[in-house]
Short mmCIF file of C-alpha atoms in Angstrom, two decimals:
data_model
loop_
_atom_site.label_atom_id
_atom_site.label_comp_id
_atom_site.label_asym_id
_atom_site.label_seq_id
_atom_site.Cartn_x
_atom_site.Cartn_y
_atom_site.Cartn_z
CA UNK N 1 51.50 -10.20 140.32
CA UNK N 2 54.65 -8.80 139.02
CA UNK N 3 55.15 -5.12 138.64
CA UNK N 4 54.63 -3.94 135.03
CA UNK N 5 57.90 -2.06 135.41
CA UNK N 6 59.85 -5.26 134.72
CA UNK N 7 58.06 -5.70 131.37
CA UNK N 8 58.65 -2.10 130.41
CA UNK N 9 62.34 -2.52 131.09
CA UNK N 10 62.41 -5.87 129.33
CA UNK N 11 60.79 -4.27 126.27
CA UNK N 12 63.59 -1.69 126.24
CA UNK N 13 66.12 -4.49 126.66
CA UNK N 14 64.71 -6.27 123.58
CA UNK N 15 64.94 -3.02 121.63
CA UNK N 16 68.46 -2.22 122.85
CA UNK N 17 67.16 1.02 124.26
CA UNK N 18 68.06 0.56 127.92
CA UNK N 19 69.92 3.35 129.68
CA UNK N 20 72.74 2.24 132.03
CA UNK N 21 70.72 2.94 135.18
CA UNK N 22 67.74 1.07 133.74
CA UNK N 23 70.03 -1.86 133.02
CA UNK N 24 70.87 -2.01 136.74
CA UNK N 25 67.24 -1.71 137.70
CA UNK N 26 66.31 -4.59 135.38
CA UNK N 27 69.05 -6.80 136.82
CA UNK N 28 67.71 -6.06 140.32
CA UNK N 29 64.13 -6.89 139.35
CA UNK N 30 65.20 -10.10 137.64
CA UNK N 31 66.88 -11.21 140.85
CA UNK N 32 63.65 -10.64 142.72
CA UNK N 33 61.60 -12.53 140.10
CA UNK N 34 63.78 -15.38 138.88
CA UNK N 35 61.01 -16.85 136.70
CA UNK N 36 61.11 -13.67 134.58
CA UNK N 37 64.71 -14.55 133.66
CA UNK N 38 63.40 -17.36 131.53
CA UNK N 39 61.14 -14.91 129.68
CA UNK N 40 64.07 -12.53 129.25
CA UNK N 41 66.19 -15.36 127.91
CA UNK N 42 63.60 -16.30 125.30
CA UNK N 43 62.92 -12.72 124.28
CA UNK N 44 66.55 -11.78 123.77
CA UNK N 45 67.49 -14.81 121.72
CA UNK N 46 67.15 -15.10 117.96
CA UNK N 47 63.66 -15.66 116.57
CA UNK N 48 62.72 -16.88 113.17
CA UNK N 49 60.18 -15.99 110.50
CA UNK N 50 57.16 -18.25 110.45
CA UNK N 51 56.58 -17.69 106.75
CA UNK N 52 59.11 -17.57 103.96
CA UNK N 53 62.29 -17.53 106.02
CA UNK N 54 65.24 -16.53 103.80
CA UNK N 55 68.31 -18.71 103.95
CA UNK N 56 71.53 -17.22 102.50
CA UNK N 57 70.90 -19.29 99.36
CA UNK N 58 67.40 -17.90 99.02
CA UNK N 59 68.75 -14.38 99.49
CA UNK N 60 71.13 -15.02 96.59
CA UNK N 61 68.31 -16.33 94.42
CA UNK N 62 66.20 -13.28 95.25
CA UNK N 63 69.17 -11.07 94.38
CA UNK N 64 69.62 -12.76 91.00
CA UNK N 65 65.96 -12.28 90.22
CA UNK N 66 66.20 -8.65 91.23
CA UNK N 67 69.31 -8.08 89.09
CA UNK N 68 67.48 -9.36 86.02
CA UNK N 69 64.67 -6.91 86.69
CA UNK N 70 67.20 -4.13 87.22
CA UNK N 71 68.89 -4.92 83.90
CA UNK N 72 65.65 -4.66 81.98
CA UNK N 73 64.72 -1.48 83.80
CA UNK N 74 68.07 0.09 82.93
CA UNK N 75 67.76 -0.91 79.29
CA UNK N 76 64.78 1.35 78.79
CA UNK N 77 66.10 4.18 80.90
CA UNK N 78 65.83 7.36 78.96
CA UNK N 79 68.14 10.27 79.40
CA UNK N 80 66.01 13.36 79.34
CA UNK N 81 67.38 16.25 77.37
CA UNK N 82 65.65 19.50 76.54
CA UNK N 83 64.71 20.16 72.96
CA UNK N 84 67.21 21.43 70.46
CA UNK N 85 64.64 23.47 68.64
CA UNK N 86 64.46 27.09 69.55
CA UNK N 87 67.89 26.89 71.07
CA UNK N 88 69.47 29.46 68.84
CA UNK N 89 72.53 31.27 69.97
CA UNK N 90 74.71 33.93 68.54
CA UNK N 91 77.44 32.51 66.41
CA UNK N 92 81.09 33.03 66.96
CA UNK N 93 82.68 31.07 64.21
CA UNK N 94 85.45 31.37 61.76
CA UNK N 95 85.36 29.11 58.81
CA UNK N 96 87.65 27.58 56.23
CA UNK N 97 90.89 26.30 57.57
CA UNK N 98 90.22 27.46 61.08
CA UNK N 99 88.18 25.36 63.37
CA UNK N 100 85.73 27.41 65.27
CA UNK N 101 85.61 26.72 68.95
CA UNK N 102 82.34 26.94 70.70
CA UNK N 103 82.02 26.51 74.39
CA UNK N 104 78.38 26.75 75.22
CA UNK N 105 76.90 23.48 76.19
CA UNK N 106 73.86 22.41 74.33
CA UNK N 107 71.30 19.75 74.41
CA UNK N 108 69.67 18.13 71.51
CA UNK N 109 66.17 17.06 70.88
CA UNK N 110 65.84 13.40 70.45
CA UNK N 111 63.21 11.00 69.41
CA UNK N 112 63.47 7.34 69.88
CA UNK N 113 61.45 4.37 70.68
CA UNK N 114 62.07 0.73 71.26
CA UNK N 115 59.90 -1.70 69.46
CA UNK N 116 59.74 -5.34 70.30
CA UNK N 117 60.39 -7.30 67.13
CA UNK N 118 59.31 -10.77 66.15
CA UNK N 119 61.84 -12.18 68.53
CA UNK N 120 60.55 -11.42 72.04
CA UNK N 121 64.03 -10.79 73.35
CA UNK N 122 65.01 -8.23 70.70
CA UNK N 123 64.74 -4.49 71.09
CA UNK N 124 65.18 -1.99 68.32
CA UNK N 125 66.22 1.60 68.61
CA UNK N 126 65.60 3.76 65.58
CA UNK N 127 66.60 7.36 64.98
CA UNK N 128 65.29 9.43 62.14
CA UNK N 129 67.16 12.06 60.23
CA UNK N 130 67.72 15.09 62.38
CA UNK N 131 67.60 13.26 65.69
CA UNK N 132 70.09 11.38 67.79
CA UNK N 133 69.63 9.27 70.85
CA UNK N 134 71.34 7.42 73.62
CA UNK N 135 70.58 4.06 75.14
CA UNK N 136 72.02 2.00 77.95
CA UNK N 137 72.23 -1.69 77.14
CA UNK N 138 71.45 -4.31 79.79
CA UNK N 139 75.15 -4.94 80.44
CA UNK N 140 75.86 -1.28 81.17
CA UNK N 141 77.25 -0.43 77.72
CA UNK N 142 76.23 3.01 76.52
CA UNK N 143 75.38 3.57 72.88
CA UNK N 144 74.87 6.91 71.17
CA UNK N 145 72.95 6.46 67.98
CA UNK N 146 73.43 9.08 65.27
CA UNK N 147 70.68 10.27 62.95
CA UNK N 148 69.06 7.85 60.52
CA UNK N 149 70.34 4.73 62.26
CA UNK N 150 69.03 1.48 63.61
CA UNK N 151 70.34 -0.67 66.45
CA UNK N 152 69.07 -4.15 67.29
CA UNK N 153 69.95 -5.46 70.72
CA UNK N 154 68.57 -8.06 73.10
CA UNK N 155 66.59 -7.15 76.21
CA UNK N 156 69.05 -9.32 78.03
CA UNK N 157 72.38 -10.71 76.99
CA UNK N 158 72.38 -14.44 77.45
CA UNK N 159 75.22 -16.93 77.22
CA UNK N 160 78.82 -15.79 76.91
CA UNK N 161 78.26 -13.37 74.02
CA UNK N 162 77.07 -9.81 73.81
CA UNK N 163 75.94 -9.05 70.29
CA UNK N 164 74.18 -6.12 68.65
CA UNK N 165 73.44 -5.25 65.02
CA UNK N 166 73.92 -1.77 63.63
CA UNK N 167 72.84 0.02 60.51
CA UNK N 168 74.04 3.60 60.42
CA UNK N 169 76.34 5.27 62.91
CA UNK N 170 76.84 4.67 66.61
CA UNK N 171 79.37 5.36 69.30
CA UNK N 172 79.88 2.63 71.88
CA UNK N 173 81.28 2.80 75.37
CA UNK N 174 81.41 -0.89 76.08
CA UNK N 175 81.19 -2.07 79.68
CA UNK N 176 84.18 -4.24 80.54
CA UNK N 177 83.40 -7.93 80.81
CA UNK N 178 86.34 -10.13 79.89
CA UNK N 179 84.21 -13.25 79.94
CA UNK N 180 81.67 -11.96 77.44
CA UNK N 181 83.09 -10.30 74.31
CA UNK N 182 80.97 -7.59 72.77
CA UNK N 183 80.30 -7.79 69.04
CA UNK N 184 78.79 -5.17 66.75
CA UNK N 185 77.57 -6.58 63.47
CA UNK N 186 77.17 -4.44 60.37
CA UNK N 187 76.58 -5.44 56.78
CA UNK N 188 80.24 -4.91 55.99
CA UNK N 189 82.08 -6.23 59.02
CA UNK N 190 81.84 -7.17 62.66
CA UNK N 191 83.73 -5.51 65.48
CA UNK N 192 84.81 -7.59 68.43
CA UNK N 193 85.75 -5.91 71.69
CA UNK N 194 86.08 -6.56 75.39
CA UNK N 195 85.68 -3.10 76.83
CA UNK N 196 86.47 0.10 75.01
CA UNK N 197 85.20 3.25 73.32
CA UNK N 198 84.74 3.26 69.59
CA UNK N 199 82.64 4.64 66.78
CA UNK N 200 81.10 2.72 63.92
CA UNK N 201 79.81 4.39 60.80
CA UNK N 202 78.06 1.98 58.47
CA UNK N 203 75.28 3.71 56.59
CA UNK N 204 74.02 1.39 53.85
CA UNK N 205 73.90 4.26 51.35
CA UNK N 206 77.57 5.18 51.82
CA UNK N 207 80.42 3.64 49.87
CA UNK N 208 82.54 2.75 52.87
CA UNK N 209 82.08 1.66 56.46
CA UNK N 210 84.39 3.09 59.09
CA UNK N 211 85.42 2.01 62.57
CA UNK N 212 87.19 4.58 64.73
CA UNK N 213 88.80 3.57 68.00
CA UNK N 214 89.27 5.99 70.89
CA UNK N 215 90.50 3.78 73.69
CA UNK N 216 91.17 0.09 74.25
CA UNK N 217 91.51 -2.46 71.50
CA UNK N 218 89.12 -3.69 68.85
CA UNK N 219 89.24 -6.36 66.21
CA UNK N 220 87.49 -5.73 62.95
CA UNK N 221 86.33 -9.04 61.57
CA UNK N 222 85.97 -8.80 57.80
CA UNK N 223 85.26 -12.41 57.12
CA UNK N 224 84.28 -14.74 59.87
CA UNK N 225 84.79 -17.91 57.88
CA UNK N 226 88.37 -17.10 56.97
CA UNK N 227 88.93 -15.19 60.19
CA UNK N 228 90.18 -12.09 58.42
CA UNK N 229 90.80 -9.83 61.36
CA UNK N 230 92.33 -6.39 61.53
CA UNK N 231 93.34 -4.98 64.89
CA UNK N 232 93.04 -1.29 65.62
CA UNK N 233 94.99 0.73 68.13
CA UNK N 234 93.62 3.83 69.86
CA UNK N 235 93.16 6.85 67.59
CA UNK N 236 93.10 4.73 64.47
CA UNK N 237 90.28 4.17 62.08
CA UNK N 238 89.62 1.64 59.40
CA UNK N 239 87.62 2.32 56.25
CA UNK N 240 86.27 -0.63 54.36
CA UNK N 241 84.61 -0.13 51.00
CA UNK N 242 81.15 -1.59 51.25
CA UNK N 243 80.46 -2.19 47.59
CA UNK N 244 83.16 -4.80 47.09
CA UNK N 245 82.26 -6.81 50.12
CA UNK N 246 78.61 -6.80 49.24
CA UNK N 247 79.44 -7.91 45.75
CA UNK N 248 81.42 -10.75 47.18
CA UNK N 249 78.39 -11.69 49.20
CA UNK N 250 75.95 -11.76 46.35
CA UNK N 251 78.19 -13.27 43.70
CA UNK N 252 79.45 -16.70 44.63
CA UNK N 253 83.20 -16.21 44.59
CA UNK N 254 85.76 -18.88 44.97
CA UNK N 255 86.84 -18.51 48.57
CA UNK N 256 90.25 -20.00 47.95
CA UNK N 257 91.29 -16.91 46.02
CA UNK N 258 91.79 -14.04 48.43
CA UNK N 259 89.79 -11.02 47.40
CA UNK N 260 91.83 -7.86 47.44
CA UNK N 261 89.94 -5.21 49.31
CA UNK N 262 91.27 -1.73 49.50
CA UNK N 263 91.28 -1.10 53.21
CA UNK N 264 92.38 2.22 54.55
CA UNK N 265 93.82 2.45 58.01
CA UNK N 266 94.46 6.01 59.10
CA UNK N 267 94.74 8.15 62.22
CA UNK N 268 91.66 9.93 63.52
CA UNK N 269 91.20 13.53 62.44
CA UNK N 270 92.00 15.79 65.35
CA UNK N 271 91.01 19.42 65.16
CA UNK N 272 91.69 22.38 67.37
CA UNK N 273 90.64 21.92 71.02
CA UNK N 274 91.09 18.18 70.51
CA UNK N 275 87.80 17.79 68.75
CA UNK N 276 87.90 14.50 66.89
CA UNK N 277 85.70 14.76 63.84
CA UNK N 278 84.82 11.07 63.78
CA UNK N 279 83.20 11.20 67.21
CA UNK N 280 82.28 14.87 67.59
CA UNK N 281 78.62 14.04 66.97
CA UNK N 282 78.48 12.22 70.29
CA UNK N 283 79.09 15.56 72.00
CA UNK N 284 76.47 17.16 69.78
CA UNK N 285 79.14 18.80 67.67
CA UNK N 286 79.05 18.89 63.94
CA UNK N 287 82.71 18.75 62.91
CA UNK N 288 84.49 18.26 59.61
CA UNK N 289 88.01 18.92 58.43
CA UNK N 290 88.90 19.51 54.79
CA UNK N 291 85.82 17.66 53.71
CA UNK N 292 84.31 18.15 50.24
CA UNK N 293 81.02 20.04 50.28
CA UNK N 294 79.37 16.97 48.79
CA UNK N 295 80.04 15.06 52.02
CA UNK N 296 79.34 18.04 54.25
CA UNK N 297 75.92 18.25 52.61
CA UNK N 298 75.24 14.60 53.49
CA UNK N 299 76.24 15.32 57.09
CA UNK N 300 73.92 18.31 57.24
CA UNK N 301 71.08 16.28 55.72
CA UNK N 302 71.43 13.70 58.43
CA UNK N 303 72.01 16.16 61.22
CA UNK N 304 69.05 18.39 60.46
CA UNK N 305 66.84 15.99 58.55
CA UNK N 306 66.73 18.09 55.36
CA UNK N 307 67.24 17.63 51.63
CA UNK N 308 70.27 19.34 50.10
CA UNK N 309 70.89 19.28 46.34
CA UNK N 310 73.48 20.70 43.98
CA UNK N 311 72.61 22.97 41.08
CA UNK N 312 76.29 23.45 40.33
CA UNK N 313 78.13 20.12 40.34
CA UNK N 314 81.58 21.74 40.54
CA UNK N 315 80.71 23.00 44.05
CA UNK N 316 80.76 19.41 45.29
CA UNK N 317 84.54 19.57 45.39
CA UNK N 318 84.81 22.69 47.54
CA UNK N 319 86.69 21.69 50.71
CA UNK N 320 85.44 23.00 54.05
CA UNK N 321 86.37 22.81 57.69
CA UNK N 322 84.25 23.73 60.71
CA UNK N 323 82.92 22.86 64.13
CA UNK N 324 79.37 23.72 65.05
CA UNK N 325 77.59 23.09 68.27
CA UNK N 326 74.29 24.87 68.73
CA UNK N 327 73.68 26.51 65.42
CA UNK N 328 70.53 26.07 63.42
CA UNK N 329 70.78 24.79 59.86
CA UNK N 330 70.31 28.33 58.59
CA UNK N 331 73.17 29.57 60.73
CA UNK N 332 75.50 26.78 59.69
CA UNK N 333 74.82 27.34 55.99
CA UNK N 334 75.21 31.10 56.32
CA UNK N 335 78.51 30.63 58.14
CA UNK N 336 79.77 28.27 55.46
CA UNK N 337 78.54 30.62 52.75
CA UNK N 338 80.77 33.33 54.25
CA UNK N 339 83.79 31.43 52.95
CA UNK N 340 82.67 32.57 49.53
CA UNK N 341 82.79 29.12 48.06
CA UNK N 342 79.07 28.72 47.41
CA UNK N 343 75.58 30.18 47.74
CA UNK N 344 72.44 28.46 48.87
CA UNK N 345 68.73 28.94 48.37
CA UNK N 346 65.75 27.21 49.88
CA UNK N 347 62.88 26.54 47.50
CA UNK N 348 59.17 26.36 48.31
CA UNK N 349 59.40 22.60 49.02
CA UNK N 350 62.08 23.22 51.63
CA UNK N 351 64.82 21.73 49.46
CA UNK N 352 68.15 23.49 49.82
CA UNK N 353 69.95 24.18 46.56
CA UNK N 354 73.68 24.79 46.42
CA UNK N 355 74.92 26.96 43.59
CA UNK O 1 81.16 -3.47 112.60
CA UNK O 2 77.46 -3.84 113.34
CA UNK O 3 74.90 -4.76 110.76
CA UNK O 4 73.63 -1.19 110.80
CA UNK O 5 77.09 0.25 110.13
CA UNK O 6 77.57 -2.17 107.28
CA UNK O 7 74.29 -1.10 105.71
CA UNK O 8 75.26 2.55 105.99
CA UNK O 9 78.68 1.91 104.50
CA UNK O 10 77.27 -0.08 101.60
CA UNK O 11 74.57 2.49 100.96
CA UNK O 12 77.19 5.25 100.84
CA UNK O 13 79.35 3.25 98.40
CA UNK O 14 76.35 2.79 96.15
CA UNK O 15 75.42 6.47 96.15
CA UNK O 16 78.91 7.93 95.90
CA UNK O 17 80.67 5.42 93.68
CA UNK O 18 77.96 3.33 92.04
CA UNK O 19 79.50 0.30 93.74
CA UNK O 20 77.58 -2.70 92.39
CA UNK O 21 79.06 -5.12 94.91
CA UNK O 22 77.96 -2.95 97.82
CA UNK O 23 74.57 -2.73 96.16
CA UNK O 24 74.27 -6.52 96.00
CA UNK O 25 75.24 -6.83 99.66
CA UNK O 26 72.74 -4.17 100.60
CA UNK O 27 70.01 -6.06 98.81
CA UNK O 28 70.92 -9.36 100.44
CA UNK O 29 71.04 -7.85 103.93
CA UNK O 30 67.68 -6.15 103.66
CA UNK O 31 65.55 -8.12 101.22
CA UNK O 32 64.07 -10.56 103.73
CA UNK O 33 62.91 -7.90 106.20
CA UNK O 34 61.55 -5.55 103.57
CA UNK O 35 59.76 -8.33 101.72
CA UNK O 36 58.09 -9.53 104.93
CA UNK O 37 57.08 -6.00 105.78
CA UNK O 38 55.68 -5.37 102.31
CA UNK O 39 53.90 -8.74 102.27
CA UNK O 40 52.08 -7.76 105.45
CA UNK O 41 50.71 -4.69 103.68
CA UNK O 42 49.91 -6.16 100.26
CA UNK O 43 49.09 -9.69 101.44
CA UNK O 44 51.34 -11.49 98.94
CA UNK O 45 54.97 -12.50 99.09
CA UNK O 46 55.15 -12.63 95.32
CA UNK O 47 53.99 -9.04 94.99
CA UNK O 48 56.16 -7.98 97.91
CA UNK O 49 59.27 -9.31 96.22
CA UNK O 50 58.51 -7.22 93.14
CA UNK O 51 57.82 -4.14 95.23
CA UNK O 52 61.11 -4.46 97.09
CA UNK O 53 62.88 -5.08 93.78
CA UNK O 54 61.30 -1.88 92.43
CA UNK O 55 62.49 0.01 95.50
CA UNK O 56 66.05 -1.16 94.86
CA UNK O 57 65.80 -0.35 91.14
CA UNK O 58 64.80 3.16 92.12
CA UNK O 59 67.77 3.30 94.53
CA UNK O 60 70.16 2.39 91.71
CA UNK O 61 68.63 4.84 89.27
CA UNK O 62 68.55 7.74 91.71
CA UNK O 63 71.67 6.81 93.65
CA UNK O 64 73.50 10.06 93.05
CA UNK O 65 70.60 11.96 94.60
CA UNK O 66 70.50 9.78 97.69
CA UNK O 67 73.87 10.78 99.13
CA UNK O 68 72.19 12.99 101.71
CA UNK O 69 70.03 10.18 103.11
CA UNK O 70 71.01 9.92 106.77
CA UNK O 71 69.30 6.69 107.71
CA UNK O 72 69.22 4.27 104.78
CA UNK O 73 67.30 1.61 106.71
CA UNK O 74 64.40 3.89 107.56
CA UNK O 75 64.52 5.35 104.08
CA UNK O 76 64.21 1.92 102.48
CA UNK O 77 61.40 0.90 104.83
CA UNK O 78 59.52 4.10 104.03
CA UNK O 79 60.00 3.59 100.28
CA UNK O 80 58.76 0.04 100.66
CA UNK O 81 55.79 1.20 102.72
CA UNK O 82 54.81 3.84 100.16
CA UNK O 83 55.18 1.58 97.17
CA UNK O 84 53.23 -1.15 98.96
CA UNK O 85 50.39 1.30 99.69
CA UNK O 86 50.39 2.48 96.09
CA UNK O 87 50.28 -1.04 94.78
CA UNK O 88 47.47 -1.93 97.12
CA UNK O 89 45.48 1.15 96.20
CA UNK O 90 45.82 0.34 92.51
CA UNK O 91 44.57 -3.15 93.13
CA UNK O 92 41.66 -2.44 95.40
CA UNK O 93 40.44 0.88 94.20
CA UNK O 94 38.81 3.25 96.68
CA UNK O 95 39.65 1.08 99.62
CA UNK O 96 41.37 2.87 102.41
CA UNK O 97 44.66 1.30 103.34
CA UNK O 98 46.00 1.44 106.82
CA UNK O 99 48.41 -0.43 108.98
CA UNK O 100 45.51 -1.85 110.96
CA UNK O 101 44.56 -4.02 108.00
CA UNK O 102 47.78 -5.97 107.97
CA UNK O 103 48.18 -9.53 106.87
CA UNK O 104 49.88 -10.51 110.11
CA UNK O 105 50.66 -14.04 108.87
CA UNK O 106 53.43 -12.54 106.78
CA UNK O 107 55.20 -10.93 109.71
CA UNK O 108 54.71 -13.67 112.32
CA UNK O 109 57.83 -14.71 114.19
CA UNK O 110 58.45 -17.25 116.92
CA UNK O 111 61.33 -18.29 119.16
CA UNK O 112 63.84 -20.43 117.32
CA UNK O 113 63.63 -23.81 119.00
CA UNK O 114 67.04 -24.82 117.77
CA UNK O 115 68.72 -22.27 119.99
CA UNK O 116 66.17 -22.16 122.74
CA UNK O 117 65.50 -24.39 125.61
CA UNK O 118 61.80 -24.48 124.95
CA UNK O 119 59.44 -27.08 123.60
CA UNK O 120 57.48 -26.75 120.39
CA UNK O 121 54.42 -26.45 122.56
CA UNK O 122 55.69 -23.41 124.44
CA UNK O 123 56.88 -21.83 121.19
CA UNK O 124 53.38 -22.23 119.81
CA UNK O 125 51.83 -20.68 122.92
CA UNK O 126 54.15 -17.70 122.61
CA UNK O 127 53.36 -17.30 118.96
CA UNK O 128 49.63 -17.50 119.67
CA UNK O 129 50.00 -14.88 122.40
CA UNK O 130 51.61 -12.46 119.97
CA UNK O 131 49.03 -13.25 117.32
CA UNK O 132 46.29 -12.25 119.74
CA UNK O 133 47.62 -8.68 119.80
CA UNK O 134 46.36 -5.93 117.48
CA UNK O 135 48.03 -5.94 114.05
CA UNK O 136 49.95 -2.74 114.66
CA UNK O 137 51.31 -4.04 117.94
CA UNK O 138 52.45 -7.25 116.23
CA UNK O 139 54.20 -5.21 113.57
CA UNK O 140 55.98 -3.09 116.16
CA UNK O 141 57.13 -6.20 118.00
CA UNK O 142 58.50 -7.64 114.78
CA UNK O 143 60.21 -4.47 113.61
CA UNK O 144 62.04 -4.19 116.92
CA UNK O 145 62.71 -7.82 117.68
CA UNK O 146 63.34 -9.27 114.25
CA UNK O 147 64.46 -6.32 112.15
CA UNK O 148 66.41 -4.54 114.88
CA UNK O 149 64.86 -1.12 114.36
CA UNK O 150 65.19 1.51 117.08
CA UNK O 151 62.14 3.14 118.70
CA UNK O 152 62.78 6.34 116.80
CA UNK O 153 63.03 4.47 113.49
CA UNK O 154 59.79 2.53 114.05
CA UNK O 155 58.17 5.83 115.04
CA UNK O 156 59.24 7.48 111.79
CA UNK O 157 58.06 4.55 109.71
CA UNK O 158 54.65 4.19 111.38
CA UNK O 159 54.24 7.92 112.01
CA UNK O 160 53.83 7.53 115.75
CA UNK O 161 55.94 8.75 118.67
CA UNK O 162 58.84 6.68 120.05
CA UNK O 163 56.97 6.68 123.36
CA UNK O 164 54.03 4.91 121.75
CA UNK O 165 56.41 2.38 120.23
CA UNK O 166 57.85 1.76 123.68
CA UNK O 167 54.41 1.32 125.23
CA UNK O 168 53.24 -1.02 122.46
CA UNK O 169 56.35 -3.12 122.79
CA UNK O 170 55.87 -3.40 126.55
CA UNK O 171 52.35 -4.73 125.91
CA UNK O 172 53.74 -7.39 123.58
CA UNK O 173 56.49 -8.36 126.02
CA UNK O 174 53.99 -8.70 128.84
CA UNK O 175 51.82 -10.90 126.69
CA UNK O 176 54.73 -13.18 125.91
CA UNK O 177 55.69 -13.31 129.58
CA UNK O 178 52.17 -14.30 130.57
CA UNK O 179 52.05 -17.06 127.99
CA UNK O 180 55.31 -18.47 129.27
CA UNK O 181 54.32 -18.19 132.91
CA UNK O 182 50.94 -19.85 132.45
CA UNK O 183 52.52 -22.69 130.63
CA UNK O 184 55.62 -23.21 132.63
CA UNK O 185 55.21 -26.08 135.04
CA UNK O 186 57.02 -25.99 138.30
CA UNK O 187 59.33 -28.77 137.18
CA UNK O 188 60.29 -27.05 133.97
CA UNK O 189 61.02 -23.86 135.82
CA UNK O 190 62.97 -25.79 138.42
CA UNK O 191 65.11 -27.60 135.85
CA UNK O 192 65.79 -24.35 134.02
CA UNK O 193 66.89 -22.46 137.08
CA UNK O 194 69.03 -25.30 138.32
CA UNK O 195 71.03 -25.09 135.13
CA UNK O 196 71.79 -21.42 135.63
#
């Protein structure tokens, strides 16, 4: 019988755990017991799995399967943020003409859910007034959805297209993928991009739809059939009146006659501390520059989910400027009231009246 | 660069830079071993593949928190072990799970006859010899021989001491040696040693 020592050393050899002196000892024992060399030979060579051995091709297939599961898992990943409510801070703000700079970081409360629609592959993200949310699409694109908006997107992008449908306002940071263009469809226009950062504001109740570009390059497609395309450069925005285009849609117009649409291409509105009003909402900032109170009221309605009405119509044309970050509705209104341009009252139904 | 170094490097790239290519390589290098290991616990390759996929999803999602992981291989084995236990416990409620109840079919290995100078018959004898060992001993043999884990790493994963791993492995090696010796005819031995 052979000494068990040789098997102990051989076990260590298999495990690559032999110390140098043990290596010598094993060599000596193997010389004494040449038949054990055969065993050593077999034990130190490559073995194979009896069940489900993975060839490199099968590893690649398993990886593909895994990547599909990862994509779906990432699509529903939720970014947790503490609630906005109760997060009241002291205000340091100067209004009217001077943009107030606020530095404290803040987090917003958000509510969102994804509902599978009729089409199994479609997901829908809906935000109500007063809440905003963020979602990561399966291709890695990040979308911030502003209040009162709706985004339809597939669970998985298939083919060589990435396409989503938006109603309301969203900011996109599109993951670069030169082979698969990314398209955002709205009722007014489509936006075609490869990889960039841009904002789309297309609320059905507003009279114009706006695309604002931060970086990269986008093409705004006004009419797919006639390939009416307008290119935007960084820090440009394009406003398209919605009413006219919709009219064109409903009334059968002769497509040979070009319809004159009043498009407005303009630079983005930059405020102090490089706050860009068009995209400030993404950073949870409420920003407006020389905006009539009528439009500010709409912003506040969406931001806080409230109802604001005018008792005095002339107040609609009061122009205001401001940047707010963590203030409550009450604080924002009081700050704006300090400019002396209007007063506000809240009635028993919670409706805010401007007078 | 050894396989182990490559795994470490890829794991670091994933955690520090979100490197998707490194992530893919990491998955390809480790999926087979982890799936076999998980299949031994849960008794299904199909389920095991999902479990390992879930482990890697978690790695991607938590990657920035995993920078401090010193041994990615052991970490991934332990994650796979835990998730496999959890899955099993959900399926068979109240049943105690332990590594002594392994489905050893899933982790069986045998000498590769293509590279070896042994007959199918001897390979079968060797395989049978290993299969006659207790489940835990078979697992240890596999983790060391097939997956290349160190004693310390197996010890961490199975919550036993490296010394025990060493002793268990020696038992397996002896068993293999006996199977070979019993089978080896004088002629076969002769012809083998003459070639040396």
